[in-house]
């Protein structure tokens, strides 16, 4: 079941990225809302693998966005730890980690 869930999440992530930025938390929400019955740790591990795949194989990039406006806070953040639990939630100021399709080069994102 986990392989099917991983393949499904990968397809969903690519489709969402074609429409615009995708928060890492959104990928977790997607897999939690699907009918795969994964426990939370398995779901988070799957999201991490999907993020790594999107970065290494699909040319996606990480950005920091502001909730709820989607304003770019940093379009080239450094030192992001994708093993940290914090990657799944906005911080206290509403900044969250998101993926963008690098082919779109952040077009359409709101800039301050």
XYZ file of C-alpha atoms in Angstrom:
112
model
C 0.000 0.000 0.000
C 2.860 2.402 0.765
C 4.198 2.210 -2.818
C 0.760 3.056 -4.187
C 0.484 5.948 -1.737
C 3.942 7.238 -2.680
C 3.178 7.085 -6.392
C -0.145 8.822 -5.816
C 1.463 11.583 -3.738
C 4.167 12.112 -6.364
C 1.538 12.558 -9.088
C -0.521 14.891 -6.912
C 2.540 16.969 -6.039
C 3.532 17.388 -9.694
C -0.034 18.363 -10.636
C -0.210 20.902 -7.823
C 3.188 22.356 -8.755
C 1.953 22.910 -12.298
C -0.621 25.290 -10.791
C 1.751 27.146 -8.469
C 3.670 26.888 -5.205
C 2.851 23.995 -2.898
C 3.439 24.181 0.826
C 5.153 21.138 2.285
C 2.339 21.104 4.851
C -0.120 20.772 1.938
C 1.554 17.572 0.783
C 1.120 16.193 4.282
C -2.537 17.245 4.294
C -3.031 15.518 0.937
C -1.644 12.197 2.105
C -3.467 12.410 5.447
C -6.737 13.065 3.621
C -6.298 10.171 1.210
C -7.642 6.729 1.961
C -4.311 4.973 2.471
C -4.605 4.709 6.256
C -1.019 5.750 6.952
C 0.108 6.613 10.453
C 1.530 10.103 10.890
C 5.210 9.097 10.931
C 4.821 7.067 7.735
C 2.971 9.952 6.089
C 5.705 12.431 7.070
C 8.432 10.097 5.820
C 6.575 9.773 2.524
C 6.301 13.550 2.198
C 10.031 13.912 2.898
C 10.841 11.361 0.179
C 8.507 13.155 -2.216
C 10.116 16.525 -1.452
C 13.584 15.035 -1.985
C 12.437 13.506 -5.288
C 10.905 16.785 -6.469
C 14.122 18.627 -5.636
C 16.521 16.113 -7.170
C 14.560 14.685 -10.092
C 11.961 17.273 -11.046
C 13.992 20.444 -10.604
C 11.711 21.961 -7.989
C 13.131 24.499 -5.575
C 12.334 25.454 -2.006
C 11.047 28.895 -1.059
C 9.726 30.474 2.116
C 6.269 31.994 1.845
C 4.099 33.983 4.253
C 0.730 32.659 5.372
C -1.923 33.535 4.292
C -0.814 35.902 1.501
C 1.706 33.646 -0.241
C 4.194 36.536 -0.248
C 7.761 35.426 -0.967
C 9.915 35.817 2.114
C 12.959 34.066 0.638
C 13.242 32.626 -2.872
C 16.574 30.920 -2.148
C 16.587 29.847 1.505
C 19.782 28.292 2.798
C 20.257 25.629 5.419
C 16.801 24.083 5.156
C 16.679 20.850 7.138
C 14.116 18.616 5.462
C 14.449 16.145 8.324
C 13.146 18.693 10.852
C 9.572 18.439 12.083
C 9.248 22.191 11.538
C 9.073 21.693 7.769
C 5.427 20.666 8.132
C 4.096 23.771 9.903
C 4.293 27.543 9.495
C 6.475 29.209 12.120
C 5.112 31.664 14.698
C 5.180 34.508 12.158
C 3.331 32.481 9.502
C 6.346 31.672 7.326
C 6.215 28.235 5.739
C 8.311 26.053 3.468
C 6.994 25.537 -0.041
C 8.072 24.042 -3.336
C 7.941 25.782 -6.690
C 8.437 24.452 -10.173
C 11.807 25.935 -11.079
C 10.680 26.207 -14.698
C 8.186 28.790 -13.522
C 11.067 30.603 -11.759
C 8.697 31.999 -9.135
C 6.534 33.728 -11.755
C 3.179 34.698 -10.389
C 4.283 34.718 -6.767
C 3.465 37.880 -4.885
C 6.564 39.870 -4.068
C 6.706 42.619 -1.454
